[in-house]
mmCIF file of C-alpha atoms in Angstrom:
data_model
loop_
_atom_site.group_PDB
_atom_site.id
_atom_site.type_symbol
_atom_site.label_atom_id
_atom_site.label_comp_id
_atom_site.label_asym_id
_atom_site.label_seq_id
_atom_site.Cartn_x
_atom_site.Cartn_y
_atom_site.Cartn_z
ATOM 1 C CA UNK A 1 39.756 13.869 44.733
ATOM 2 C CA UNK A 2 39.688 17.056 47.023
ATOM 3 C CA UNK A 3 42.704 19.102 47.462
ATOM 4 C CA UNK A 4 43.048 19.734 51.245
ATOM 5 C CA UNK A 5 46.042 21.848 52.039
ATOM 6 C CA UNK A 6 47.666 22.634 55.517
ATOM 7 C CA UNK A 7 50.233 25.197 56.431
ATOM 8 C CA UNK A 8 52.797 25.370 57.868
ATOM 9 C CA UNK A 9 54.208 21.997 57.311
ATOM 10 C CA UNK A 10 55.978 22.148 60.652
ATOM 11 C CA UNK A 11 56.029 24.470 63.751
ATOM 12 C CA UNK A 12 58.215 24.875 66.730
ATOM 13 C CA UNK A 13 57.154 26.894 69.617
ATOM 14 C CA UNK A 14 58.217 27.500 73.233
ATOM 15 C CA UNK A 15 55.976 26.226 76.034
ATOM 16 C CA UNK A 16 53.712 28.661 76.916
ATOM 17 C CA UNK A 17 53.505 30.032 73.296
ATOM 18 C CA UNK A 18 49.964 30.248 71.556
ATOM 19 C CA UNK A 19 49.803 29.121 68.103
ATOM 20 C CA UNK A 20 47.618 28.572 65.074
ATOM 21 C CA UNK A 21 47.693 26.731 61.642
ATOM 22 C CA UNK A 22 45.562 26.505 58.809
ATOM 23 C CA UNK A 23 43.579 23.985 56.480
ATOM 24 C CA UNK A 24 42.345 25.206 53.106
ATOM 25 C CA UNK A 25 39.670 23.019 51.415
ATOM 26 C CA UNK A 26 37.367 23.388 48.125
ATOM 27 C CA UNK A 27 34.347 25.599 49.429
ATOM 28 C CA UNK A 28 32.084 24.286 46.589
ATOM 29 C CA UNK A 29 29.821 21.506 47.694
ATOM 30 C CA UNK A 30 31.216 21.421 51.174
ATOM 31 C CA UNK A 31 29.938 19.046 53.835
ATOM 32 C CA UNK A 32 32.101 18.635 56.780
ATOM 33 C CA UNK A 33 35.620 19.441 57.961
ATOM 34 C CA UNK A 34 37.613 17.296 60.586
ATOM 35 C CA UNK A 35 40.409 17.947 62.812
ATOM 36 C CA UNK A 36 42.669 15.045 64.234
ATOM 37 C CA UNK A 37 45.594 15.008 66.416
ATOM 38 C CA UNK A 38 48.075 12.205 65.868
ATOM 39 C CA UNK A 39 50.879 11.712 68.374
ATOM 40 C CA UNK A 40 53.900 9.757 67.311
ATOM 41 C CA UNK A 41 53.519 5.914 67.381
ATOM 42 C CA UNK A 42 49.984 6.322 68.134
ATOM 43 C CA UNK A 43 46.766 6.607 65.942
ATOM 44 C CA UNK A 44 44.973 9.669 65.000
ATOM 45 C CA UNK A 45 42.433 10.839 67.389
ATOM 46 C CA UNK A 46 39.456 13.064 66.376
ATOM 47 C CA UNK A 47 39.230 16.495 67.716
ATOM 48 C CA UNK A 48 36.563 18.412 66.060
ATOM 49 C CA UNK A 49 33.876 17.892 63.378
ATOM 50 C CA UNK A 50 32.316 21.101 61.909
ATOM 51 C CA UNK A 51 29.756 21.572 59.293
ATOM 52 C CA UNK A 52 28.359 25.083 59.522
ATOM 53 C CA UNK A 53 30.009 28.429 58.274
ATOM 54 C CA UNK A 54 31.250 30.351 61.219
ATOM 55 C CA UNK A 55 31.427 27.308 63.424
ATOM 56 C CA UNK A 56 33.641 27.444 66.351
ATOM 57 C CA UNK A 57 34.483 24.400 68.369
ATOM 58 C CA UNK A 58 36.613 24.436 71.662
ATOM 59 C CA UNK A 59 38.324 21.457 73.533
ATOM 60 C CA UNK A 60 40.447 22.656 76.647
ATOM 61 C CA UNK A 61 43.172 24.880 75.256
ATOM 62 C CA UNK A 62 42.407 23.950 71.586
ATOM 63 C CA UNK A 63 39.738 25.664 69.535
ATOM 64 C CA UNK A 64 38.969 25.609 65.922
ATOM 65 C CA UNK A 65 36.992 27.959 63.491
ATOM 66 C CA UNK A 66 35.404 27.185 60.072
ATOM 67 C CA UNK A 67 34.864 29.460 57.062
ATOM 68 C CA UNK A 68 33.084 27.427 54.371
ATOM 69 C CA UNK A 69 32.450 30.211 51.937
ATOM 70 C CA UNK A 70 36.211 30.765 51.455
ATOM 71 C CA UNK A 71 37.423 27.485 52.310
ATOM 72 C CA UNK A 72 39.461 27.472 55.362
ATOM 73 C CA UNK A 73 39.758 26.624 58.921
ATOM 74 C CA UNK A 74 42.148 27.499 61.547
ATOM 75 C CA UNK A 75 43.106 25.402 64.644
ATOM 76 C CA UNK A 76 44.389 27.468 67.856
ATOM 77 C CA UNK A 77 46.438 26.119 70.621
ATOM 78 C CA UNK A 78 46.353 28.661 73.663
ATOM 79 C CA UNK A 79 49.401 28.318 75.907
ATOM 80 C CA UNK A 80 51.072 25.166 74.067
ATOM 81 C CA UNK A 81 52.504 22.757 76.307
ATOM 82 C CA UNK A 82 55.011 19.720 75.435
ATOM 83 C CA UNK A 83 52.199 17.415 75.491
ATOM 84 C CA UNK A 84 50.731 19.042 72.642
ATOM 85 C CA UNK A 85 53.592 18.070 70.391
ATOM 86 C CA UNK A 86 51.756 15.896 67.721
ATOM 87 C CA UNK A 87 50.956 16.211 64.017
ATOM 88 C CA UNK A 88 47.379 18.032 63.549
ATOM 89 C CA UNK A 89 45.383 16.448 60.466
ATOM 90 C CA UNK A 90 42.548 18.180 58.760
ATOM 91 C CA UNK A 91 40.200 16.202 56.477
ATOM 92 C CA UNK A 92 37.363 17.491 54.328
ATOM 93 C CA UNK A 93 34.256 15.872 53.000
ATOM 94 C CA UNK A 94 32.065 17.334 50.363
ATOM 95 C CA UNK A 95 28.451 16.392 49.404
ATOM 96 C CA UNK A 96 29.441 14.171 46.667
ATOM 97 C CA UNK A 97 31.036 11.719 49.309
ATOM 98 C CA UNK A 98 27.846 10.286 50.320
ATOM 99 C CA UNK A 99 29.848 7.266 51.631
ATOM 100 C CA UNK A 100 31.544 9.247 54.370
ATOM 101 C CA UNK A 101 34.827 9.595 52.553
ATOM 102 C CA UNK A 102 37.424 11.939 53.942
ATOM 103 C CA UNK A 103 40.206 13.616 52.151
ATOM 104 C CA UNK A 104 43.180 14.418 54.328
ATOM 105 C CA UNK A 105 45.636 17.110 54.294
ATOM 106 C CA UNK A 106 49.383 16.236 54.805
ATOM 107 C CA UNK A 107 49.257 17.702 58.384
ATOM 108 C CA UNK A 108 51.122 20.166 60.528
ATOM 109 C CA UNK A 109 53.750 18.830 62.850
ATOM 110 C CA UNK A 110 53.910 20.813 66.109
ATOM 111 C CA UNK A 111 56.840 20.675 68.286
ATOM 112 C CA UNK A 112 56.475 22.490 71.746
ATOM 113 C CA UNK A 113 59.796 22.996 73.611
ATOM 114 C CA UNK A 114 60.038 22.997 77.279
ATOM 115 C CA UNK B 1 38.473 -0.995 75.743
ATOM 116 C CA UNK B 2 36.123 -0.298 72.672
ATOM 117 C CA UNK B 3 37.663 0.709 69.624
ATOM 118 C CA UNK B 4 39.456 -0.330 66.463
ATOM 119 C CA UNK B 5 41.813 -3.216 66.549
ATOM 120 C CA UNK B 6 44.373 -3.908 63.834
ATOM 121 C CA UNK B 7 46.667 -7.064 63.488
ATOM 122 C CA UNK B 8 49.431 -7.461 63.202
ATOM 123 C CA UNK B 9 51.261 -4.272 64.444
ATOM 124 C CA UNK B 10 54.495 -5.082 62.401
ATOM 125 C CA UNK B 11 55.219 -7.504 59.373
ATOM 126 C CA UNK B 12 58.125 -7.961 56.875
ATOM 127 C CA UNK B 13 57.303 -9.637 53.514
ATOM 128 C CA UNK B 14 59.388 -10.592 50.792
ATOM 129 C CA UNK B 15 58.246 -9.275 47.301
ATOM 130 C CA UNK B 16 55.666 -11.555 45.945
ATOM 131 C CA UNK B 17 54.437 -12.991 49.288
ATOM 132 C CA UNK B 18 50.733 -12.472 50.300
ATOM 133 C CA UNK B 19 49.302 -11.403 53.407
ATOM 134 C CA UNK B 20 45.790 -10.223 55.001
ATOM 135 C CA UNK B 21 45.822 -7.205 57.475
ATOM 136 C CA UNK B 22 42.861 -7.663 59.885
ATOM 137 C CA UNK B 23 40.668 -5.123 61.404
ATOM 138 C CA UNK B 24 37.859 -5.246 63.779
ATOM 139 C CA UNK B 25 35.796 -2.652 65.430
ATOM 140 C CA UNK B 26 33.311 -3.328 68.296
ATOM 141 C CA UNK B 27 31.351 0.221 68.446
ATOM 142 C CA UNK B 28 28.701 -1.015 65.950
ATOM 143 C CA UNK B 29 29.958 1.202 63.372
ATOM 144 C CA UNK B 30 28.597 1.119 59.825
ATOM 145 C CA UNK B 31 31.425 2.315 57.863
ATOM 146 C CA UNK B 32 34.951 1.030 57.660
ATOM 147 C CA UNK B 33 38.251 2.425 55.793
ATOM 148 C CA UNK B 34 41.807 1.210 55.032
ATOM 149 C CA UNK B 35 44.334 4.134 54.473
ATOM 150 C CA UNK B 36 47.881 4.085 53.994
ATOM 151 C CA UNK B 37 50.428 6.755 55.291
ATOM 152 C CA UNK B 38 53.664 7.316 53.548
ATOM 153 C CA UNK B 39 56.391 10.026 54.313
ATOM 154 C CA UNK B 40 55.469 13.417 52.897
ATOM 155 C CA UNK B 41 51.915 12.240 51.811
ATOM 156 C CA UNK B 42 48.703 12.606 53.573
ATOM 157 C CA UNK B 43 46.477 9.701 54.476
ATOM 158 C CA UNK B 44 45.348 8.161 51.331
ATOM 159 C CA UNK B 45 42.314 5.781 51.075
ATOM 160 C CA UNK B 46 42.724 2.252 49.709
ATOM 161 C CA UNK B 47 39.428 1.046 49.937
ATOM 162 C CA UNK B 48 36.026 1.536 52.053
ATOM 163 C CA UNK B 49 33.039 -0.104 52.849
ATOM 164 C CA UNK B 50 29.928 1.977 53.796
ATOM 165 C CA UNK B 51 28.027 -0.962 55.137
ATOM 166 C CA UNK B 52 28.302 -4.632 55.529
ATOM 167 C CA UNK B 53 28.305 -6.214 52.163
ATOM 168 C CA UNK B 54 29.431 -3.058 50.224
ATOM 169 C CA UNK B 55 33.189 -2.029 49.285
ATOM 170 C CA UNK B 56 34.376 0.426 47.155
ATOM 171 C CA UNK B 57 37.809 1.602 45.852
ATOM 172 C CA UNK B 58 39.686 4.737 47.167
ATOM 173 C CA UNK B 59 42.379 6.725 45.640
ATOM 174 C CA UNK B 60 44.989 3.920 45.418
ATOM 175 C CA UNK B 61 43.419 0.327 45.348
ATOM 176 C CA UNK B 62 45.926 -1.239 42.904
ATOM 177 C CA UNK B 63 47.651 -4.253 44.417
ATOM 178 C CA UNK B 64 44.943 -4.693 47.369
ATOM 179 C CA UNK B 65 41.650 -6.449 47.836
ATOM 180 C CA UNK B 66 39.366 -6.131 50.914
ATOM 181 C CA UNK B 67 36.670 -8.262 52.510
ATOM 182 C CA UNK B 68 33.675 -6.969 54.817
ATOM 183 C CA UNK B 69 33.221 -10.111 56.486
ATOM 184 C CA UNK B 70 30.467 -8.893 58.750
ATOM 185 C CA UNK B 71 29.767 -5.587 60.489
ATOM 186 C CA UNK B 72 32.734 -5.736 62.742
ATOM 187 C CA UNK B 73 35.692 -6.914 60.405
ATOM 188 C CA UNK B 74 37.060 -5.353 57.337
ATOM 189 C CA UNK B 75 40.425 -7.165 56.138
ATOM 190 C CA UNK B 76 42.909 -5.803 53.574
ATOM 191 C CA UNK B 77 44.850 -8.379 51.441
ATOM 192 C CA UNK B 78 48.003 -7.955 49.382
ATOM 193 C CA UNK B 79 48.026 -10.770 46.895
ATOM 194 C CA UNK B 80 51.669 -10.256 45.746
ATOM 195 C CA UNK B 81 53.539 -7.815 47.978
ATOM 196 C CA UNK B 82 55.786 -5.067 46.126
ATOM 197 C CA UNK B 83 58.295 -2.686 47.744
ATOM 198 C CA UNK B 84 55.997 -0.015 46.853
ATOM 199 C CA UNK B 85 53.563 -1.401 49.261
ATOM 200 C CA UNK B 86 55.929 -0.631 52.143
ATOM 201 C CA UNK B 87 53.886 1.728 54.436
ATOM 202 C CA UNK B 88 51.937 2.123 57.414
ATOM 203 C CA UNK B 89 48.289 0.804 56.993
ATOM 204 C CA UNK B 90 45.391 2.257 59.180
ATOM 205 C CA UNK B 91 42.110 0.969 59.562
ATOM 206 C CA UNK B 92 39.338 3.404 60.588
ATOM 207 C CA UNK B 93 35.559 3.137 61.311
ATOM 208 C CA UNK B 94 32.755 5.569 61.635
ATOM 209 C CA UNK B 95 29.213 5.347 62.740
ATOM 210 C CA UNK B 96 27.418 6.473 59.827
ATOM 211 C CA UNK B 97 28.587 7.237 56.385
ATOM 212 C CA UNK B 98 25.763 9.373 55.479
ATOM 213 C CA UNK B 99 25.729 11.852 58.132
ATOM 214 C CA UNK B 100 28.487 14.556 58.316
ATOM 215 C CA UNK B 101 28.979 14.717 62.163
ATOM 216 C CA UNK B 102 30.732 11.272 62.831
ATOM 217 C CA UNK B 103 34.482 11.442 63.123
ATOM 218 C CA UNK B 104 36.604 8.423 62.448
ATOM 219 C CA UNK B 105 38.102 6.323 65.086
ATOM 220 C CA UNK B 106 41.424 4.853 63.859
ATOM 221 C CA UNK B 107 43.241 1.776 64.824
ATOM 222 C CA UNK B 108 46.837 1.574 65.967
ATOM 223 C CA UNK B 109 48.491 0.896 62.541
ATOM 224 C CA UNK B 110 50.204 -1.863 60.851
ATOM 225 C CA UNK B 111 53.866 -1.059 59.659
ATOM 226 C CA UNK B 112 54.535 -3.210 56.684
ATOM 227 C CA UNK B 113 57.856 -3.498 55.027
ATOM 228 C CA UNK B 114 58.226 -5.351 51.703
ATOM 229 C CA UNK B 115 61.922 -6.457 50.862
#
């Protein structure tokens, strides 16, 4: 079982603030890192899948970076909006997981106040 | 709309009853997964199926069985429900299990309460 840690557990910001949170994962045998956005009463939706050290992905105001050597990924939200309120999950996969199995962190719950 | 369909959305069972959670995807994905979500816990894998005809245990398989009926459908069965199985269950699928770049598509979840 891979130990995937996310911090902080929850975050409250004002509309317009930029924010970031962290996902830590085992760096040995790394294969892929996924980020998902999970709104209340909905199902998780894929944001990014990253595999290479130094990878940066961007979707609108949301971006993510990956450091596979030290085992962490950052998710950034620029100019947070109330509609960004959700739980952000990261999940890691190692090379031993040949069957596509992901290990999820507990998520960071983001609340953006208008 | 293409995606992962789970039924039912809500269910209340009495201890000892059995039921099957249904999951179907129409994206021609090879791999399918069942997770449970409990307060304060991350998503925990119950069972998965890398391809039609194969199933494997995840982290928390006890009390559950699965069937990969065909490429589209992957069902989860509780033979004798227990209060500890009260949870939200998510089915997910991905295109190929062997490649790193494919994300999961999740169903909308089944909220199960065992009394």
